[in-house]
Amino acid sequence: MDGTIRAGFEPVIGLEVHVQLLTESKIFCSCSARFGRPPNTHVCPVCLGLPGALPVLNRKAVEFATLAAMALNCQIRETSIFARKNYFYPDLPKGYQISQYDKPLAEHGWIDIAALGGKKKIRITRVHLEEDAGKSLHAGFPDAADKTAIDLNRSGVPLIEIVTEPDIASPDEAFEFLTRLKEIILYTGVSDCNMEEGSLRCDANVSVRPRGEQKLGTKTEVKNVNSFRFIRDALGYEIERQIEVIEAGEKIVQETRLYDPSEGRTYGMRSKEQAHDYRYFPEPDLLPLVMDTEWQTEIRDRLPELPEARRLRMVEQFGITAHDAQVLTSTKSLADQFESAAKAAKNAKRVANLVQSELMGRLKAKGLEIENSPVSMKGVAESADLVESGIISGKMLKDLYDLAFERAKDFPQIYEEEGRPQQSTDTSVLEKIMDELIAANPKQVEQYRAGKKTVAGFFVGQVMKASKGQANPQIVNQVVTRKLES
Ligand SMILES: [Zn+2]
């Protein structure tokens, strides 16, 4: 896993993740928070930062942020304070962003990730609420070659910022952390975590130090990386670069660096752009945010079962493997669908097997996500029952799934279209095969009739073989026993 990191050094990584909350309106005004609308159509004096406009806090944003923080095992602060973070940037008309500083909404959380040698706890320092800034556009309008345009639709959209302790020790752990974090947030339903639309953004702080050293090395910040894979790559590059600088006897410069995925390397930003002194002070236009116990309890009651707990329960309840549970809980909707199918079907384990053996492979071959599968979970449950009750064979099921994927139709529909096929229950062919087998194997027949009943298995195998696996095993069993006992 850590193959790329040189033995003598140890990377130390902390992440800052911004997640956009799925509220209808912005955090301090009633403008729509919807993505992808014509530029500057969702704006008002508040989110344009006009003088005298007063922010009003969106209750839903607070509840979503709290729900996410609870899912990340954070302690909710009873009183949190909004603060102004002052800086100048063209997409920030107020000249400050309303955020939280020394009294954030939530603190002291953690999530477990899979790491080398088992589980590892990554601590979460804080989760706080803030507003998003607008967006600078460099393309997609007539004068784009020599002008920059500003779209303020995003200005004032609610965000949570999730900050970790520097507990992450490799690019792979960072990748795993982000994967688990996204999974948890998606389960809570407070964000769609869509990275292409900027609903989830990640900055990484990274430093290296000689292995065993306690003191942290000088860190750099890698910003604006828009996929988990790129974050892993950017960290890998940055760790290697820092080690080279140190080994050359030079010093790491504390700076912000941007990752260029096409070149696979990071670049330092001009130092002028990063001289930050935000001069935080409490936001005078907003009251302290008070989350009393009653409100907290009300929100905690809405917390859904989270992925890790769900996996453990599913293993227990449906008798499936941990790997099955991992695959089947990759999204909440898949897990919900699986559970309803597993409960509806005669045999949950068979449903889990079918999903993985028949569904996943075909989806992968077609490049489809489970959400776009032609065969629904209801279809999987129905097909599982048909096999379970011996109406169709495993081979027939495979053929029907092939047809379903070919024609992009669900299983029940294909089953109807194919005239509700059944495996043969006409026993005359099987009886004929069995008569021949009895004639050809007198010794085995004698053993059976002398009391060695296990010999029946030999005949069942032979009959199945002769039917090329098409026969219904239950019926074969009946025919074999009947013939041997007559
Ligand atoms: Zn507004």
Tab-separated table of C-alpha atoms and ligand atoms in Angstrom:
chain	number	residue	atom	x	y	z
A	1	MET	CA	0.000	0.000	0.000
A	2	ASP	CA	2.671	2.500	0.970
A	3	GLY	CA	5.041	1.272	-1.678
A	4	THR	CA	5.714	4.749	-2.981
A	5	ILE	CA	6.777	6.199	0.370
A	6	ARG	CA	10.433	5.892	1.189
A	7	ALA	CA	11.259	3.854	4.239
A	8	GLY	CA	12.994	6.570	6.254
A	9	PHE	CA	10.115	9.033	6.077
A	10	GLU	CA	6.598	9.287	7.389
A	11	PRO	CA	3.913	11.470	5.799
A	12	VAL	CA	1.411	13.317	7.978
A	13	ILE	CA	-1.839	14.275	6.289
A	14	GLY	CA	-4.880	16.223	7.415
A	15	LEU	CA	-7.901	16.951	5.249
A	16	GLU	CA	-10.381	19.803	4.972
A	17	VAL	CA	-13.526	18.764	3.180
A	18	HIS	CA	-16.271	21.140	2.085
A	19	VAL	CA	-19.677	19.600	1.575
A	20	GLN	CA	-22.596	21.495	0.094
A	21	LEU	CA	-25.872	20.962	1.936
A	22	LEU	CA	-28.962	20.030	-0.058
A	23	THR	CA	-31.232	22.795	1.184
A	24	GLU	CA	-33.781	24.438	-1.105
A	25	SER	CA	-32.573	27.931	-0.276
A	26	LYS	CA	-29.278	29.569	0.634
A	27	ILE	CA	-27.952	29.798	4.174
A	28	PHE	CA	-28.770	33.455	4.916
A	29	CYS	CA	-31.434	34.404	2.350
A	30	SER	CA	-34.356	32.821	0.521
A	31	CYS	CA	-32.624	32.583	-2.895
A	32	SER	CA	-32.654	29.142	-4.491
A	33	ALA	CA	-29.524	27.074	-3.849
A	34	ARG	CA	-30.063	25.021	-7.029
A	35	PHE	CA	-27.016	24.268	-9.203
A	36	GLY	CA	-26.750	24.915	-12.931
A	37	ARG	CA	-29.098	27.870	-13.439
A	38	PRO	CA	-28.244	30.873	-15.706
A	39	PRO	CA	-25.555	33.017	-14.020
A	40	ASN	CA	-26.634	35.621	-11.459
A	41	THR	CA	-30.313	34.674	-11.507
A	42	HIS	CA	-30.437	33.432	-7.905
A	43	VAL	CA	-29.268	36.545	-6.119
A	44	CYS	CA	-30.622	39.183	-3.736
A	45	PRO	CA	-29.193	42.030	-1.654
A	46	VAL	CA	-28.120	39.577	1.083
A	47	CYS	CA	-26.088	37.179	-1.039
A	48	LEU	CA	-24.822	40.026	-3.228
A	49	GLY	CA	-23.454	41.566	-0.039
A	50	LEU	CA	-25.136	44.932	-0.547
A	51	PRO	CA	-24.727	47.398	2.312
A	52	GLY	CA	-27.403	47.161	4.961
A	53	ALA	CA	-28.719	43.730	3.972
A	54	LEU	CA	-29.132	41.427	6.958
A	55	PRO	CA	-28.580	37.665	7.001
A	56	VAL	CA	-31.244	35.331	8.438
A	57	LEU	CA	-30.053	31.832	9.310
A	58	ASN	CA	-31.657	28.891	7.456
A	59	ARG	CA	-32.948	26.396	10.042
A	60	LYS	CA	-32.732	23.474	7.612
A	61	ALA	CA	-29.035	24.165	6.968
A	62	VAL	CA	-28.382	24.008	10.716
A	63	GLU	CA	-30.274	20.733	11.012
A	64	PHE	CA	-28.472	19.163	8.053
A	65	ALA	CA	-25.086	20.257	9.386
A	66	THR	CA	-25.929	18.855	12.814
A	67	LEU	CA	-27.139	15.566	11.349
A	68	ALA	CA	-23.887	15.191	9.397
A	69	ALA	CA	-21.819	16.071	12.475
A	70	MET	CA	-23.697	13.474	14.538
A	71	ALA	CA	-23.099	10.845	11.854
A	72	LEU	CA	-19.388	11.675	12.181
A	73	ASN	CA	-19.543	11.036	15.923
A	74	CYS	CA	-19.006	14.684	16.813
A	75	GLN	CA	-20.090	16.436	19.980
A	76	ILE	CA	-22.519	19.228	19.202
A	77	ARG	CA	-21.704	22.525	20.844
A	78	GLU	CA	-24.694	24.011	22.611
A	79	THR	CA	-23.727	27.537	21.576
A	80	SER	CA	-21.773	28.170	18.420
A	81	ILE	CA	-20.792	31.524	17.010
A	82	PHE	CA	-20.710	32.770	13.435
A	83	ALA	CA	-17.656	34.777	12.498
A	84	ARG	CA	-16.528	36.926	9.621
A	85	LYS	CA	-13.559	35.632	7.707
A	86	ASN	CA	-12.189	38.686	5.952
A	87	TYR	CA	-10.429	38.502	2.619
A	88	PHE	CA	-10.661	40.094	-0.760
A	89	TYR	CA	-11.525	38.069	-3.797
A	90	PRO	CA	-13.575	38.985	-6.884
A	91	ASP	CA	-16.164	36.279	-6.200
A	92	LEU	CA	-16.744	37.539	-2.639
A	93	PRO	CA	-18.607	40.846	-2.932
A	94	LYS	CA	-19.002	41.402	0.839
A	95	GLY	CA	-15.260	41.223	1.392
A	96	TYR	CA	-15.839	38.554	4.034
A	97	GLN	CA	-17.291	35.082	4.271
A	98	ILE	CA	-19.587	34.186	7.146
A	99	SER	CA	-18.096	31.085	8.749
A	100	GLN	CA	-17.427	29.785	12.234
A	101	TYR	CA	-14.105	30.101	13.987
A	102	ASP	CA	-13.267	29.392	17.620
A	103	LYS	CA	-16.745	28.128	18.528
A	104	PRO	CA	-17.781	25.812	15.704
A	105	LEU	CA	-21.010	23.825	15.535
A	106	ALA	CA	-19.393	20.479	16.371
A	107	GLU	CA	-16.074	18.999	17.521
A	108	HIS	CA	-14.231	15.843	18.586
A	109	GLY	CA	-15.631	13.361	16.077
A	110	TRP	CA	-14.083	10.376	14.309
A	111	ILE	CA	-14.672	7.746	11.680
A	112	ASP	CA	-13.153	4.310	11.288
A	113	ILE	CA	-11.379	3.402	8.084
A	114	ALA	CA	-9.868	0.166	6.834
A	115	ALA	CA	-6.090	0.494	6.966
A	116	LEU	CA	-3.040	-1.754	6.917
A	117	GLY	CA	-3.444	-4.187	9.791
A	118	GLY	CA	-7.167	-3.620	10.356
A	119	LYS	CA	-9.177	-0.622	11.417
A	120	LYS	CA	-7.936	2.872	12.085
A	121	LYS	CA	-9.672	5.784	13.751
A	122	ILE	CA	-9.339	9.128	11.986
A	123	ARG	CA	-10.260	11.933	14.342
A	124	ILE	CA	-12.383	14.834	13.171
A	125	THR	CA	-11.376	18.107	14.748
A	126	ARG	CA	-14.467	20.073	13.855
A	127	VAL	CA	-17.496	20.453	11.645
A	128	HIS	CA	-18.629	24.004	11.053
A	129	LEU	CA	-21.212	25.838	8.978
A	130	GLU	CA	-20.356	28.497	6.440
A	131	GLU	CA	-21.534	30.142	3.267
A	132	ASP	CA	-20.012	29.470	-0.129
A	133	ALA	CA	-18.486	32.226	-2.255
A	134	GLY	CA	-19.422	32.935	-5.871
A	135	LYS	CA	-17.609	31.494	-8.815
A	136	SER	CA	-15.152	33.007	-11.290
A	137	LEU	CA	-15.830	31.858	-14.834
A	138	HIS	CA	-13.017	31.727	-17.372
A	139	ALA	CA	-14.903	30.054	-20.217
A	140	GLY	CA	-18.346	29.705	-21.724
A	141	PHE	CA	-19.154	33.365	-22.561
A	142	PRO	CA	-18.299	35.670	-25.528
A	143	ASP	CA	-15.282	37.610	-24.130
A	144	ALA	CA	-13.851	34.644	-22.262
A	145	ALA	CA	-10.483	34.956	-24.017
A	146	ASP	CA	-9.584	38.181	-22.215
A	147	LYS	CA	-12.165	38.564	-19.440
A	148	THR	CA	-13.242	36.772	-16.296
A	149	ALA	CA	-16.932	36.693	-15.369
A	150	ILE	CA	-18.442	36.239	-11.933
A	151	ASP	CA	-21.487	34.067	-11.205
A	152	LEU	CA	-22.941	34.765	-7.779
A	153	ASN	CA	-25.610	32.029	-7.810
A	154	ARG	CA	-23.348	30.001	-5.535
A	155	SER	CA	-22.725	32.910	-3.176
A	156	GLY	CA	-24.432	32.043	0.112
A	157	VAL	CA	-25.054	28.369	-0.593
A	158	PRO	CA	-24.700	26.451	2.707
A	159	LEU	CA	-21.575	24.379	3.296
A	160	ILE	CA	-20.133	22.360	6.095
A	161	GLU	CA	-16.403	22.192	6.465
A	162	ILE	CA	-15.083	18.971	7.970
A	163	VAL	CA	-11.551	19.203	9.321
A	164	THR	CA	-9.571	16.122	10.363
A	165	GLU	CA	-6.695	15.774	12.782
A	166	PRO	CA	-3.393	14.943	11.034
A	167	ASP	CA	-4.099	11.227	11.569
A	168	ILE	CA	-3.809	10.128	7.959
A	169	ALA	CA	-0.534	8.419	7.166
A	170	SER	CA	-0.631	7.710	3.430
A	171	PRO	CA	-2.350	8.721	0.194
A	172	ASP	CA	-4.273	5.431	0.305
A	173	GLU	CA	-5.594	6.209	3.772
A	174	ALA	CA	-6.699	9.625	2.532
A	175	PHE	CA	-8.539	7.937	-0.323
A	176	GLU	CA	-10.168	5.453	2.042
A	177	PHE	CA	-11.150	8.211	4.483
A	178	LEU	CA	-12.809	10.255	1.741
A	179	THR	CA	-14.636	7.195	0.425
A	180	ARG	CA	-16.038	6.366	3.885
A	181	LEU	CA	-16.824	10.027	4.606
A	182	LYS	CA	-18.750	10.406	1.367
A	183	GLU	CA	-20.615	7.171	2.036
A	184	ILE	CA	-21.685	8.385	5.486
A	185	ILE	CA	-22.749	11.829	4.240
A	186	LEU	CA	-24.744	10.239	1.408
A	187	TYR	CA	-26.492	7.971	3.906
A	188	THR	CA	-27.587	10.990	5.946
A	189	GLY	CA	-29.045	12.530	2.788
A	190	VAL	CA	-27.781	16.051	3.607
A	191	SER	CA	-25.694	16.328	0.411
A	192	ASP	CA	-25.421	14.667	-2.978
A	193	CYS	CA	-21.591	14.855	-2.678
A	194	ASN	CA	-21.389	15.438	-6.425
A	195	MET	CA	-17.733	16.329	-7.058
A	196	GLU	CA	-18.270	17.450	-10.657
A	197	GLU	CA	-20.748	20.064	-9.459
A	198	GLY	CA	-18.501	21.045	-6.564
A	199	SER	CA	-20.786	19.679	-3.838
A	200	LEU	CA	-17.770	17.976	-2.297
A	201	ARG	CA	-14.349	19.631	-2.377
A	202	CYS	CA	-11.188	18.636	-0.614
A	203	ASP	CA	-7.994	20.389	0.411
A	204	ALA	CA	-5.138	18.411	1.935
A	205	ASN	CA	-2.395	19.485	4.338
A	206	VAL	CA	0.671	17.334	4.028
A	207	SER	CA	4.119	17.213	5.588
A	208	VAL	CA	6.800	14.582	5.977
A	209	ARG	CA	9.159	13.818	8.845
A	210	PRO	CA	11.836	11.255	9.534
A	211	ARG	CA	10.107	8.106	10.790
A	212	GLY	CA	9.977	8.107	14.599
A	213	GLU	CA	10.317	11.900	14.850
A	214	GLN	CA	7.600	13.552	16.972
A	215	LYS	CA	7.859	17.090	15.677
A	216	LEU	CA	5.789	17.811	12.587
A	217	GLY	CA	7.553	18.913	9.436
A	218	THR	CA	6.600	22.060	7.528
A	219	LYS	CA	3.356	21.452	5.674
A	220	THR	CA	2.046	22.465	2.311
A	221	GLU	CA	-1.596	22.686	1.349
A	222	VAL	CA	-2.825	21.033	-1.840
A	223	LYS	CA	-5.989	22.766	-2.979
A	224	ASN	CA	-8.879	22.330	-5.372
A	225	VAL	CA	-8.437	18.742	-6.382
A	226	ASN	CA	-11.657	17.458	-7.883
A	227	SER	CA	-11.558	13.686	-7.540
A	228	PHE	CA	-10.502	11.242	-4.824
A	229	ARG	CA	-8.122	9.581	-7.243
A	230	PHE	CA	-6.443	12.926	-8.020
A	231	ILE	CA	-6.124	13.658	-4.297
A	232	ARG	CA	-4.353	10.341	-3.849
A	233	ASP	CA	-2.083	11.106	-6.808
A	234	ALA	CA	-1.456	14.693	-5.699
A	235	LEU	CA	-0.493	13.523	-2.189
A	236	GLY	CA	1.792	10.850	-3.615
A	237	TYR	CA	3.555	13.463	-5.731
A	238	GLU	CA	3.760	16.008	-2.928
A	239	ILE	CA	5.194	13.517	-0.419
A	240	GLU	CA	7.870	12.458	-2.874
A	241	ARG	CA	8.686	16.103	-3.692
A	242	GLN	CA	9.029	17.058	-0.022
A	243	ILE	CA	11.311	14.103	0.696
A	244	GLU	CA	13.535	15.107	-2.207
A	245	VAL	CA	13.739	18.703	-0.947
A	246	ILE	CA	14.691	17.521	2.548
A	247	GLU	CA	17.220	15.016	1.284
A	248	ALA	CA	18.824	17.760	-0.783
A	249	GLY	CA	19.354	19.642	2.490
A	250	GLU	CA	16.831	22.361	1.651
A	251	LYS	CA	13.793	23.586	3.549
A	252	ILE	CA	10.113	23.031	2.716
A	253	VAL	CA	8.324	26.319	2.078
A	254	GLN	CA	4.926	26.550	3.730
A	255	GLU	CA	2.630	27.346	0.827
A	256	THR	CA	-0.505	26.489	-1.091
A	257	ARG	CA	0.035	24.278	-4.100
A	258	LEU	CA	-2.264	23.407	-6.966
A	259	TYR	CA	-2.382	19.978	-8.565
A	260	ASP	CA	-2.323	19.594	-12.325
A	261	PRO	CA	-3.796	16.169	-13.127
A	262	SER	CA	-2.638	16.231	-16.751
A	263	GLU	CA	0.973	16.563	-15.622
A	264	GLY	CA	0.544	14.619	-12.379
A	265	ARG	CA	2.377	17.283	-10.347
A	266	THR	CA	1.737	20.169	-7.947
A	267	TYR	CA	2.731	23.816	-8.422
A	268	GLY	CA	3.360	26.445	-5.774
A	269	MET	CA	1.052	29.460	-6.003
A	270	ARG	CA	2.628	32.893	-6.035
A	271	SER	CA	3.313	33.669	-2.398
A	272	LYS	CA	1.460	37.005	-2.621
A	273	GLU	CA	-1.805	35.146	-3.137
A	274	GLN	CA	-1.523	33.269	0.089
A	275	ALA	CA	-0.557	35.773	2.721
A	276	HIS	CA	-3.670	35.113	4.803
A	277	ASP	CA	-4.670	37.057	7.803
A	278	TYR	CA	-8.389	36.619	7.941
A	279	ARG	CA	-8.948	38.872	10.948
A	280	TYR	CA	-11.811	36.737	12.181
A	281	PHE	CA	-14.306	38.457	14.421
A	282	PRO	CA	-17.816	37.497	15.609
A	283	GLU	CA	-20.522	38.244	13.034
A	284	PRO	CA	-22.470	41.168	14.547
A	285	ASP	CA	-25.557	40.555	12.395
A	286	LEU	CA	-26.233	37.032	13.679
A	287	LEU	CA	-27.122	35.828	17.151
A	288	PRO	CA	-25.211	32.944	18.694
A	289	LEU	CA	-26.598	29.648	17.414
A	290	VAL	CA	-28.096	27.764	20.353
A	291	MET	CA	-28.753	24.057	19.994
A	292	ASP	CA	-30.581	22.960	23.097
A	293	THR	CA	-30.814	19.331	24.145
A	294	GLU	CA	-34.358	19.005	22.874
A	295	TRP	CA	-33.465	20.168	19.375
A	296	GLN	CA	-30.394	17.927	19.367
A	297	THR	CA	-32.495	14.920	20.363
A	298	GLU	CA	-35.009	15.693	17.653
A	299	ILE	CA	-32.231	15.695	15.050
A	300	ARG	CA	-30.508	12.630	16.475
A	301	ASP	CA	-33.766	10.714	16.075
A	302	ARG	CA	-33.544	11.331	12.326
A	303	LEU	CA	-30.088	9.761	12.085
A	304	PRO	CA	-30.368	6.751	9.769
A	305	GLU	CA	-28.570	3.485	10.329
A	306	LEU	CA	-25.063	4.192	9.064
A	307	PRO	CA	-23.169	1.995	6.575
A	308	GLU	CA	-20.848	0.210	9.017
A	309	ALA	CA	-23.654	-0.705	11.431
A	310	ARG	CA	-25.833	-1.735	8.546
A	311	ARG	CA	-23.205	-4.104	7.169
A	312	LEU	CA	-22.842	-5.826	10.536
A	313	ARG	CA	-26.598	-6.215	10.863
A	314	MET	CA	-27.032	-7.536	7.331
A	315	VAL	CA	-24.391	-10.208	7.876
A	316	GLU	CA	-26.265	-11.270	10.989
A	317	GLN	CA	-29.795	-11.018	9.613
A	318	PHE	CA	-29.384	-12.460	6.131
A	319	GLY	CA	-26.492	-14.857	6.653
A	320	ILE	CA	-24.433	-13.154	3.949
A	321	THR	CA	-20.678	-12.625	3.995
A	322	ALA	CA	-18.924	-9.393	5.015
A	323	HIS	CA	-17.876	-8.996	1.398
A	324	ASP	CA	-21.492	-9.384	0.223
A	325	ALA	CA	-22.530	-6.750	2.753
A	326	GLN	CA	-19.800	-4.367	1.592
A	327	VAL	CA	-20.919	-4.631	-2.034
A	328	LEU	CA	-24.606	-4.430	-1.200
A	329	THR	CA	-24.310	-1.312	0.977
A	330	SER	CA	-22.180	0.739	-1.413
A	331	THR	CA	-25.128	3.100	-1.740
A	332	LYS	CA	-28.101	3.521	0.533
A	333	SER	CA	-30.530	2.934	-2.312
A	334	LEU	CA	-28.848	-0.341	-3.294
A	335	ALA	CA	-28.884	-1.488	0.328
A	336	ASP	CA	-32.551	-0.498	0.708
A	337	GLN	CA	-33.453	-2.322	-2.496
A	338	PHE	CA	-31.471	-5.391	-1.524
A	339	GLU	CA	-33.107	-5.537	1.877
A	340	SER	CA	-36.609	-5.323	0.513
A	341	ALA	CA	-35.754	-7.985	-2.095
A	342	ALA	CA	-34.096	-10.183	0.532
A	343	LYS	CA	-37.119	-9.922	2.790
A	344	ALA	CA	-39.545	-10.626	-0.071
A	345	ALA	CA	-37.576	-13.587	-1.438
A	346	LYS	CA	-37.604	-17.090	-0.019
A	347	ASN	CA	-33.835	-17.155	0.445
A	348	ALA	CA	-31.889	-13.931	1.178
A	349	LYS	CA	-28.538	-15.580	0.636
A	350	ARG	CA	-29.588	-16.573	-2.878
A	351	VAL	CA	-30.571	-12.963	-3.593
A	352	ALA	CA	-27.142	-11.763	-2.400
A	353	ASN	CA	-25.443	-14.381	-4.575
A	354	LEU	CA	-27.481	-13.507	-7.643
A	355	VAL	CA	-26.705	-9.810	-7.251
A	356	GLN	CA	-23.018	-10.520	-7.227
A	357	SER	CA	-22.735	-13.443	-9.622
A	358	GLU	CA	-25.342	-12.525	-12.229
A	359	LEU	CA	-25.969	-8.807	-11.837
A	360	MET	CA	-22.647	-7.126	-10.996
A	361	GLY	CA	-20.681	-8.841	-13.763
A	362	ARG	CA	-23.202	-7.920	-16.425
A	363	LEU	CA	-23.396	-4.345	-15.144
A	364	LYS	CA	-19.638	-4.051	-15.251
A	365	ALA	CA	-19.494	-5.439	-18.778
A	366	LYS	CA	-22.052	-2.841	-19.897
A	367	GLY	CA	-20.410	-0.046	-17.896
A	368	LEU	CA	-23.609	0.515	-15.901
A	369	GLU	CA	-24.145	1.560	-12.307
A	370	ILE	CA	-26.516	-0.514	-10.201
A	371	GLU	CA	-29.028	2.361	-10.266
A	372	ASN	CA	-29.321	1.919	-14.037
A	373	SER	CA	-29.557	-1.857	-14.014
A	374	PRO	CA	-32.253	-3.232	-16.333
A	375	VAL	CA	-32.911	-5.956	-13.759
A	376	SER	CA	-34.303	-4.369	-10.594
A	377	MET	CA	-33.928	-5.815	-7.119
A	378	LYS	CA	-37.552	-6.856	-7.330
A	379	GLY	CA	-36.615	-8.739	-10.495
A	380	VAL	CA	-33.687	-10.332	-8.699
A	381	ALA	CA	-35.992	-11.442	-5.871
A	382	GLU	CA	-38.474	-12.944	-8.326
A	383	SER	CA	-35.766	-14.786	-10.254
A	384	ALA	CA	-34.237	-16.065	-7.018
A	385	ASP	CA	-37.593	-17.546	-6.009
A	386	LEU	CA	-38.055	-19.248	-9.382
A	387	VAL	CA	-34.708	-20.998	-8.950
A	388	GLU	CA	-35.364	-21.703	-5.287
A	389	SER	CA	-38.637	-23.466	-6.021
A	390	GLY	CA	-37.142	-25.431	-8.902
A	391	ILE	CA	-39.279	-23.830	-11.611
A	392	ILE	CA	-36.268	-22.653	-13.599
A	393	SER	CA	-32.711	-23.940	-13.573
A	394	GLY	CA	-29.592	-21.898	-12.904
A	395	LYS	CA	-28.748	-22.155	-16.569
A	396	MET	CA	-32.170	-20.825	-17.577
A	397	LEU	CA	-31.763	-17.943	-15.165
A	398	LYS	CA	-28.466	-16.977	-16.783
A	399	ASP	CA	-30.093	-17.016	-20.228
A	400	LEU	CA	-32.991	-14.873	-19.019
A	401	TYR	CA	-30.576	-12.356	-17.471
A	402	ASP	CA	-28.689	-12.210	-20.775
A	403	LEU	CA	-31.948	-11.389	-22.545
A	404	ALA	CA	-32.869	-8.786	-19.919
A	405	PHE	CA	-29.570	-6.983	-20.479
A	406	GLU	CA	-29.814	-7.354	-24.269
A	407	ARG	CA	-33.304	-5.877	-24.398
A	408	ALA	CA	-32.838	-3.505	-21.432
A	409	LYS	CA	-35.902	-4.901	-19.684
A	410	ASP	CA	-36.539	-6.075	-16.149
A	411	PHE	CA	-36.622	-9.757	-15.273
A	412	PRO	CA	-40.400	-10.149	-14.750
A	413	GLN	CA	-41.041	-8.640	-18.182
A	414	ILE	CA	-38.513	-10.911	-19.903
A	415	TYR	CA	-39.929	-13.911	-18.085
A	416	GLU	CA	-43.389	-13.024	-19.434
A	417	GLU	CA	-42.071	-12.349	-22.944
A	418	GLU	CA	-40.392	-15.733	-23.005
A	419	GLY	CA	-43.689	-17.398	-22.116
A	420	ARG	CA	-42.916	-18.119	-18.459
A	421	PRO	CA	-40.465	-20.946	-19.224
A	422	GLN	CA	-40.131	-23.842	-16.799
A	423	GLN	CA	-37.570	-26.529	-16.640
A	424	SER	CA	-38.893	-29.813	-17.774
A	425	THR	CA	-40.951	-31.717	-15.229
A	426	ASP	CA	-41.650	-34.445	-17.773
A	427	THR	CA	-39.997	-37.368	-16.049
A	428	SER	CA	-40.186	-39.878	-18.916
A	429	VAL	CA	-36.822	-38.809	-20.363
A	430	LEU	CA	-35.198	-38.968	-16.936
A	431	GLU	CA	-36.752	-42.344	-16.265
A	432	LYS	CA	-35.354	-43.692	-19.513
A	433	ILE	CA	-31.873	-42.414	-18.622
A	434	MET	CA	-32.207	-43.997	-15.196
A	435	ASP	CA	-33.287	-47.371	-16.640
A	436	GLU	CA	-30.164	-47.396	-18.783
A	437	LEU	CA	-27.985	-46.468	-15.821
A	438	ILE	CA	-29.466	-49.250	-13.689
A	439	ALA	CA	-28.796	-51.748	-16.434
A	440	ALA	CA	-25.217	-50.534	-16.855
A	441	ASN	CA	-24.343	-50.422	-13.127
A	442	PRO	CA	-25.638	-53.599	-11.457
A	443	LYS	CA	-23.015	-53.470	-8.701
A	444	GLN	CA	-24.111	-50.023	-7.494
A	445	VAL	CA	-27.773	-51.039	-7.626
A	446	GLU	CA	-26.974	-54.063	-5.480
A	447	GLN	CA	-25.102	-51.886	-2.948
A	448	TYR	CA	-28.046	-49.513	-2.732
A	449	ARG	CA	-30.543	-52.274	-2.218
A	450	ALA	CA	-28.285	-53.778	0.465
A	451	GLY	CA	-28.692	-50.529	2.448
A	452	LYS	CA	-25.909	-48.237	1.201
A	453	LYS	CA	-28.259	-45.340	0.426
A	454	THR	CA	-25.469	-42.878	-0.376
A	455	VAL	CA	-25.011	-44.647	-3.712
A	456	ALA	CA	-28.100	-42.705	-4.875
A	457	GLY	CA	-25.809	-39.693	-5.171
A	458	PHE	CA	-23.832	-41.488	-7.876
A	459	PHE	CA	-26.979	-41.994	-9.955
A	460	VAL	CA	-28.179	-38.410	-9.385
A	461	GLY	CA	-24.835	-37.171	-10.663
A	462	GLN	CA	-25.000	-39.409	-13.719
A	463	VAL	CA	-28.569	-38.343	-14.577
A	464	MET	CA	-27.700	-34.656	-14.179
A	465	LYS	CA	-24.701	-35.188	-16.426
A	466	ALA	CA	-26.808	-36.968	-19.043
A	467	SER	CA	-29.325	-34.070	-18.992
A	468	LYS	CA	-26.447	-31.575	-19.456
A	469	GLY	CA	-27.338	-29.845	-16.184
A	470	GLN	CA	-30.812	-28.899	-17.424
A	471	ALA	CA	-32.807	-31.251	-15.203
A	472	ASN	CA	-34.402	-30.060	-11.983
A	473	PRO	CA	-32.309	-31.606	-9.175
A	474	GLN	CA	-35.344	-32.198	-6.966
A	475	ILE	CA	-37.116	-34.155	-9.672
A	476	VAL	CA	-33.968	-36.117	-10.496
A	477	ASN	CA	-33.764	-37.083	-6.832
A	478	GLN	CA	-37.331	-38.347	-6.891
A	479	VAL	CA	-36.855	-40.369	-10.083
A	480	VAL	CA	-33.603	-41.943	-8.900
A	481	THR	CA	-35.054	-42.977	-5.546
A	482	ARG	CA	-38.231	-44.327	-7.115
A	483	LYS	CA	-36.350	-46.406	-9.666
A	484	LEU	CA	-33.822	-47.768	-7.171
A	485	GLU	CA	-36.521	-48.771	-4.722
A	486	SER	CA	-38.790	-50.449	-7.244
B	1	ZN	ZN	-29.919	35.810	-1.862
